[in-house]
Coordinates of C-alpha atoms in Angstrom, one line a residue:
M46 CA 146.4 -2.2 6.0
C47 CA 143.6 -2.0 3.5
D48 CA 143.8 -4.6 0.7
G49 CA 141.2 -3.0 -1.5
D50 CA 138.8 -0.1 -2.1
D51 CA 136.1 -1.7 0.0
C52 CA 138.4 -2.0 3.0
C53 CA 139.6 1.6 2.8
K54 CA 136.0 2.7 2.3
T55 CA 134.7 0.8 5.3
L56 CA 137.6 2.1 7.5
A57 CA 137.1 5.7 6.4
K58 CA 133.3 5.4 6.9
I59 CA 133.7 3.9 10.4
I60 CA 136.2 6.6 11.5
L61 CA 134.1 9.4 10.2
I62 CA 131.0 8.1 11.9
I63 CA 132.7 7.6 15.3
V64 CA 134.5 11.0 15.2
N65 CA 131.5 13.0 14.0
L66 CA 129.1 11.3 16.3
F67 CA 131.4 12.3 19.2
F68 CA 131.5 15.9 17.9
F69 CA 127.7 16.0 17.4
L70 CA 127.0 14.8 20.9
L71 CA 129.7 17.2 22.3
G72 CA 128.1 20.1 20.4
L73 CA 124.7 19.2 21.9
L74 CA 126.2 19.0 25.4
M75 CA 127.9 22.4 24.9
L76 CA 124.7 23.9 23.6
A77 CA 122.7 22.6 26.6
F78 CA 125.3 23.7 29.1
G79 CA 125.5 27.2 27.4
I80 CA 121.7 27.6 27.7
A81 CA 122.0 26.7 31.4
M82 CA 124.8 29.2 31.9
V83 CA 122.6 32.0 30.4
A84 CA 119.4 31.0 32.1
A85 CA 120.8 30.5 35.6
P86 CA 124.3 32.1 35.8
D87 CA 124.2 32.3 39.6
K88 CA 123.5 28.6 40.1
V89 CA 126.1 27.6 37.5
A90 CA 128.7 29.9 39.1
E91 CA 128.1 28.4 42.5
S92 CA 128.4 24.8 41.3
V93 CA 131.2 25.1 38.8
F94 CA 133.3 27.8 40.5
Y95 CA 132.6 26.7 44.1
G96 CA 135.2 28.1 46.5
V97 CA 136.9 30.2 43.8
D98 CA 137.2 34.0 44.1
L99 CA 135.9 35.3 40.7
S100 CA 136.5 39.0 41.6
I101 CA 139.7 39.2 39.5
L102 CA 137.7 37.9 36.5
G103 CA 135.1 40.6 36.9
G104 CA 132.2 39.0 38.8
S105 CA 130.6 35.6 38.3
N106 CA 127.5 36.7 36.4
F107 CA 129.3 38.5 33.7
V108 CA 131.8 35.7 33.2
V109 CA 129.2 32.9 33.2
T110 CA 126.7 34.7 31.0
G111 CA 129.4 35.7 28.5
G112 CA 130.8 32.2 28.5
G113 CA 127.3 30.8 28.1
I114 CA 126.7 32.8 24.9
F115 CA 130.0 31.6 23.6
M116 CA 129.2 28.0 24.4
I117 CA 125.8 28.2 22.7
V118 CA 127.3 29.6 19.5
L119 CA 130.2 27.2 19.5
G120 CA 128.1 24.2 20.5
G121 CA 125.6 24.9 17.7
I122 CA 128.4 25.1 15.1
V123 CA 130.1 21.9 16.4
A124 CA 126.8 20.0 16.5
L125 CA 125.9 21.1 13.0
I126 CA 129.3 20.2 11.5
G127 CA 129.2 16.9 13.3
A128 CA 125.7 16.2 11.9
F129 CA 126.9 16.8 8.4
G130 CA 129.8 14.5 8.8
F131 CA 127.9 11.8 10.7
F132 CA 124.9 11.5 8.3
G133 CA 127.1 12.0 5.2
A134 CA 129.3 9.0 6.2
C135 CA 126.5 6.9 7.7
C136 CA 124.2 7.3 4.7
E137 CA 127.0 7.6 2.2
N138 CA 125.6 10.9 1.0
R139 CA 128.1 12.5 -1.2
V140 CA 126.5 15.9 -1.1
L141 CA 126.6 16.1 2.7
L142 CA 130.2 14.8 2.7
I143 CA 131.3 17.5 0.2
L144 CA 129.6 20.2 2.2
Y145 CA 131.1 18.8 5.4
L146 CA 134.6 18.8 3.8
I147 CA 134.3 22.3 2.5
V148 CA 133.3 23.6 6.0
V149 CA 136.1 21.7 7.7
I150 CA 138.7 22.9 5.2
L151 CA 137.6 26.5 5.6
I152 CA 137.8 26.2 9.4
L153 CA 141.2 24.5 9.1
L154 CA 142.6 27.3 7.0
A155 CA 141.3 30.0 9.4
E156 CA 142.8 28.1 12.4
I157 CA 146.2 27.7 10.7
A158 CA 146.3 31.4 9.9
L159 CA 145.4 32.3 13.5
I160 CA 147.9 29.9 15.0
I161 CA 150.7 31.2 12.7
F162 CA 149.8 34.8 13.6
A163 CA 149.7 34.1 17.3
A164 CA 152.8 32.0 17.3
V165 CA 155.0 34.0 15.0
F166 CA 153.8 37.5 16.1
P167 CA 152.8 37.0 19.8
N168 CA 153.3 40.6 20.7
A169 CA 151.1 41.8 17.8
F170 CA 148.5 39.2 18.8
M171 CA 148.5 40.4 22.4
E172 CA 148.4 44.1 21.2
T173 CA 145.3 43.3 19.1
V174 CA 143.6 41.7 22.1
K175 CA 144.5 44.7 24.3
K176 CA 143.2 47.2 21.7
E177 CA 139.9 45.4 21.6
V178 CA 139.6 45.3 25.3
K179 CA 140.4 49.0 25.6
N180 CA 137.9 49.9 22.9
T181 CA 135.2 47.9 24.7
M182 CA 136.1 49.7 28.0
I183 CA 135.9 53.2 26.4
K184 CA 132.6 52.5 24.7
S185 CA 130.8 50.5 27.4
Y186 CA 132.1 51.5 30.8
S187 CA 129.7 54.1 32.2
Q188 CA 129.0 53.2 35.8
D189 CA 131.4 52.6 38.7
L190 CA 131.2 52.7 42.5
Q191 CA 129.0 55.5 44.0
F192 CA 128.2 56.8 47.4
S193 CA 124.7 56.8 48.8
N194 CA 123.5 59.5 51.2
N195 CA 124.7 57.7 54.3
D196 CA 128.3 57.4 53.2
S197 CA 127.8 53.7 52.1
L198 CA 129.0 52.6 48.7
Y199 CA 126.9 50.8 46.1
I200 CA 127.3 49.7 42.5
N201 CA 124.6 48.7 40.1
S202 CA 125.1 44.9 39.8
S203 CA 122.6 44.6 37.0
Y204 CA 124.9 46.6 34.8
E205 CA 127.2 43.7 34.3
F206 CA 130.0 45.3 32.3
G207 CA 130.5 48.1 34.8
Y208 CA 130.2 45.8 37.7
S209 CA 132.7 43.3 36.3
W210 CA 135.2 46.0 35.3
A211 CA 135.1 47.6 38.7
A212 CA 135.5 44.2 40.3
T213 CA 138.5 43.5 38.0
Q214 CA 140.2 46.8 39.0
V215 CA 139.7 46.1 42.7
G216 CA 140.5 42.4 42.5
A217 CA 143.7 42.9 40.4
K218 CA 144.6 46.2 42.1
C219 CA 144.9 47.9 38.7
C220 CA 143.4 50.9 36.9
G221 CA 142.5 51.2 33.2
I222 CA 144.1 49.0 30.6
D223 CA 147.6 50.5 30.4
G224 CA 147.2 52.7 33.5
P225 CA 145.2 55.5 35.1
W226 CA 146.0 57.8 32.2
D227 CA 143.5 55.8 30.1
Y228 CA 140.8 57.8 31.9
A229 CA 142.4 61.2 31.1
N230 CA 140.1 61.9 28.1
Y231 CA 137.4 59.6 29.2
T232 CA 134.4 61.1 30.9
D233 CA 131.7 58.5 31.1
A234 CA 132.8 56.3 34.0
S235 CA 131.4 58.1 37.1
R236 CA 133.7 61.1 36.9
T237 CA 131.5 62.7 39.6
I238 CA 130.2 61.2 42.7
Q239 CA 127.5 62.2 45.1
T240 CA 128.6 62.7 48.7
Q241 CA 126.9 64.2 51.8
S242 CA 128.2 67.6 50.8
G243 CA 127.0 67.3 47.2
S244 CA 128.4 66.4 43.8
V245 CA 132.2 66.1 43.8
A246 CA 134.4 65.7 40.7
I247 CA 137.0 62.9 40.8
K248 CA 140.0 62.2 38.6
Y249 CA 139.7 58.4 38.4
P250 CA 136.8 55.9 39.1
L251 CA 136.6 54.9 42.7
S252 CA 137.5 51.3 41.8
C253 CA 141.0 52.6 41.0
C254 CA 141.5 53.8 44.5
K255 CA 143.6 51.6 46.9
L256 CA 141.7 49.8 49.6
N257 CA 142.9 48.9 53.1
D258 CA 144.4 45.5 53.6
G259 CA 141.8 42.7 53.7
V260 CA 139.0 44.7 52.1
K261 CA 137.4 42.8 49.2
F262 CA 135.0 43.9 46.4
P263 CA 132.7 45.7 46.8
P264 CA 133.9 48.1 49.5
K265 CA 131.2 49.2 51.9
S266 CA 132.1 52.7 52.9
S267 CA 134.8 55.4 52.7
K268 CA 136.6 53.8 55.6
D269 CA 137.6 50.9 53.4
F270 CA 139.8 53.1 51.3
F271 CA 143.5 53.7 52.0
D272 CA 143.3 57.4 51.1
L273 CA 140.0 58.3 49.5
P274 CA 140.4 62.1 49.5
G275 CA 143.8 61.8 47.8
C276 CA 142.6 59.4 45.3
M277 CA 139.6 61.6 44.4
K278 CA 142.1 64.4 43.6
G279 CA 144.6 62.1 41.9
E280 CA 147.4 62.8 44.3
P281 CA 149.4 61.5 45.9
D282 CA 150.0 58.6 43.6
T283 CA 150.1 56.3 46.5
S284 CA 146.4 56.7 46.9
Y285 CA 145.4 54.8 43.7
N286 CA 146.6 51.8 41.7
K287 CA 149.1 52.9 39.1
M288 CA 149.4 49.6 37.3
G289 CA 147.2 49.0 34.3
C290 CA 144.9 45.9 34.3
Y291 CA 146.5 44.5 31.2
P292 CA 150.0 44.3 32.7
A293 CA 148.5 43.0 35.9
I294 CA 147.0 40.0 34.2
E295 CA 149.2 39.7 31.1
S296 CA 151.1 36.6 32.3
T297 CA 147.8 34.9 32.8
I298 CA 146.6 35.9 29.4
R299 CA 149.9 34.7 27.8
Q300 CA 149.7 31.4 29.5
A301 CA 146.1 30.9 28.4
A302 CA 147.1 31.9 24.9
K303 CA 149.9 29.2 24.8
I304 CA 147.4 26.6 26.0
A305 CA 144.9 27.7 23.4
I306 CA 147.5 27.5 20.6
G307 CA 148.5 23.9 21.8
I308 CA 144.8 22.8 21.8
A309 CA 144.2 24.4 18.4
A310 CA 147.3 22.7 16.9
A311 CA 145.9 19.3 18.1
I312 CA 142.5 20.1 16.6
V313 CA 144.2 21.0 13.3
G314 CA 145.9 17.6 13.2
L315 CA 142.6 15.9 13.9
E316 CA 140.9 17.9 11.1
I317 CA 143.6 17.0 8.6
L318 CA 143.0 13.3 9.3
I319 CA 139.2 13.9 9.0
I320 CA 139.7 15.6 5.6
I321 CA 141.9 12.7 4.4
F322 CA 139.3 10.1 5.4
G323 CA 136.6 12.2 4.0
F324 CA 138.3 12.3 0.6
I325 CA 138.9 8.6 0.7
L326 CA 135.2 7.9 1.3
C327 CA 134.1 10.4 -1.4
C328 CA 136.5 8.8 -4.0
A329 CA 135.3 5.3 -3.0
L330 CA 131.6 6.4 -3.5
D331 CA 132.5 7.9 -6.9
R332 CA 134.1 4.7 -8.0
S333 CA 131.2 2.6 -6.7
K334 CA 128.7 4.9 -8.6
S335 CA 130.7 4.6 -11.8
M336 CA 130.9 0.8 -11.6
T337 CA 127.1 0.6 -11.2
V338 CA 126.4 2.8 -14.2

């Protein structure tokens, strides 16, 4: 236990320096790794996800690049906050410490609100996630599998969202968010395809069509499909995947959400301790300043 103000001040200072130095270095590491993920997604995917089938996640490039951008933003924020806390405690700079505490308290309040919302209203939380995913699909999904002149299939892999969504529908054996009917009033995602006999209208994107057993994404030709003519007409319903992609991967999403809530709760506990030690140090600095005046 601390026997005086100096002991409490020293203890709070040491803890804040160690904790924030760790977060500062962690933020820099996340920032560097995020830049590497954006600059060379193929190499990162090969090294990090070696031997893992990423088709159900929508293709490695899309996953790695999107994750890289997230890591850059998060790493920069973590490093900046860690720098405020580290230099504020190390230099006993009251302005930096106050700024640091304000930022941490705001983050803490936002995290508590999000945790409560996700824990108390899990269905509403998942519906919000699903709604955002569906809106993104409707606004951004414009290219799917297409035929070339020799009956072989191709998809524009440089169009990452279309490639990843087509890969998700094939890998998870699903169609749309809630089901094929999501495409009923949606006309941008390759609703016509070019075949040897000309342009043909189709009811659902080809990535919704069932494939023969053992065929992986991307399919190479019409022979890879279970019933391509039927799927193009939308009947019989055995020719296409009737399950929506959200129900297909909902259990995975819910499990990930539970893990995220647990991690967030642990971070909240750590942030509360940081705030307590930060106030102890600020109060000790105020008392030291008043004694020297």
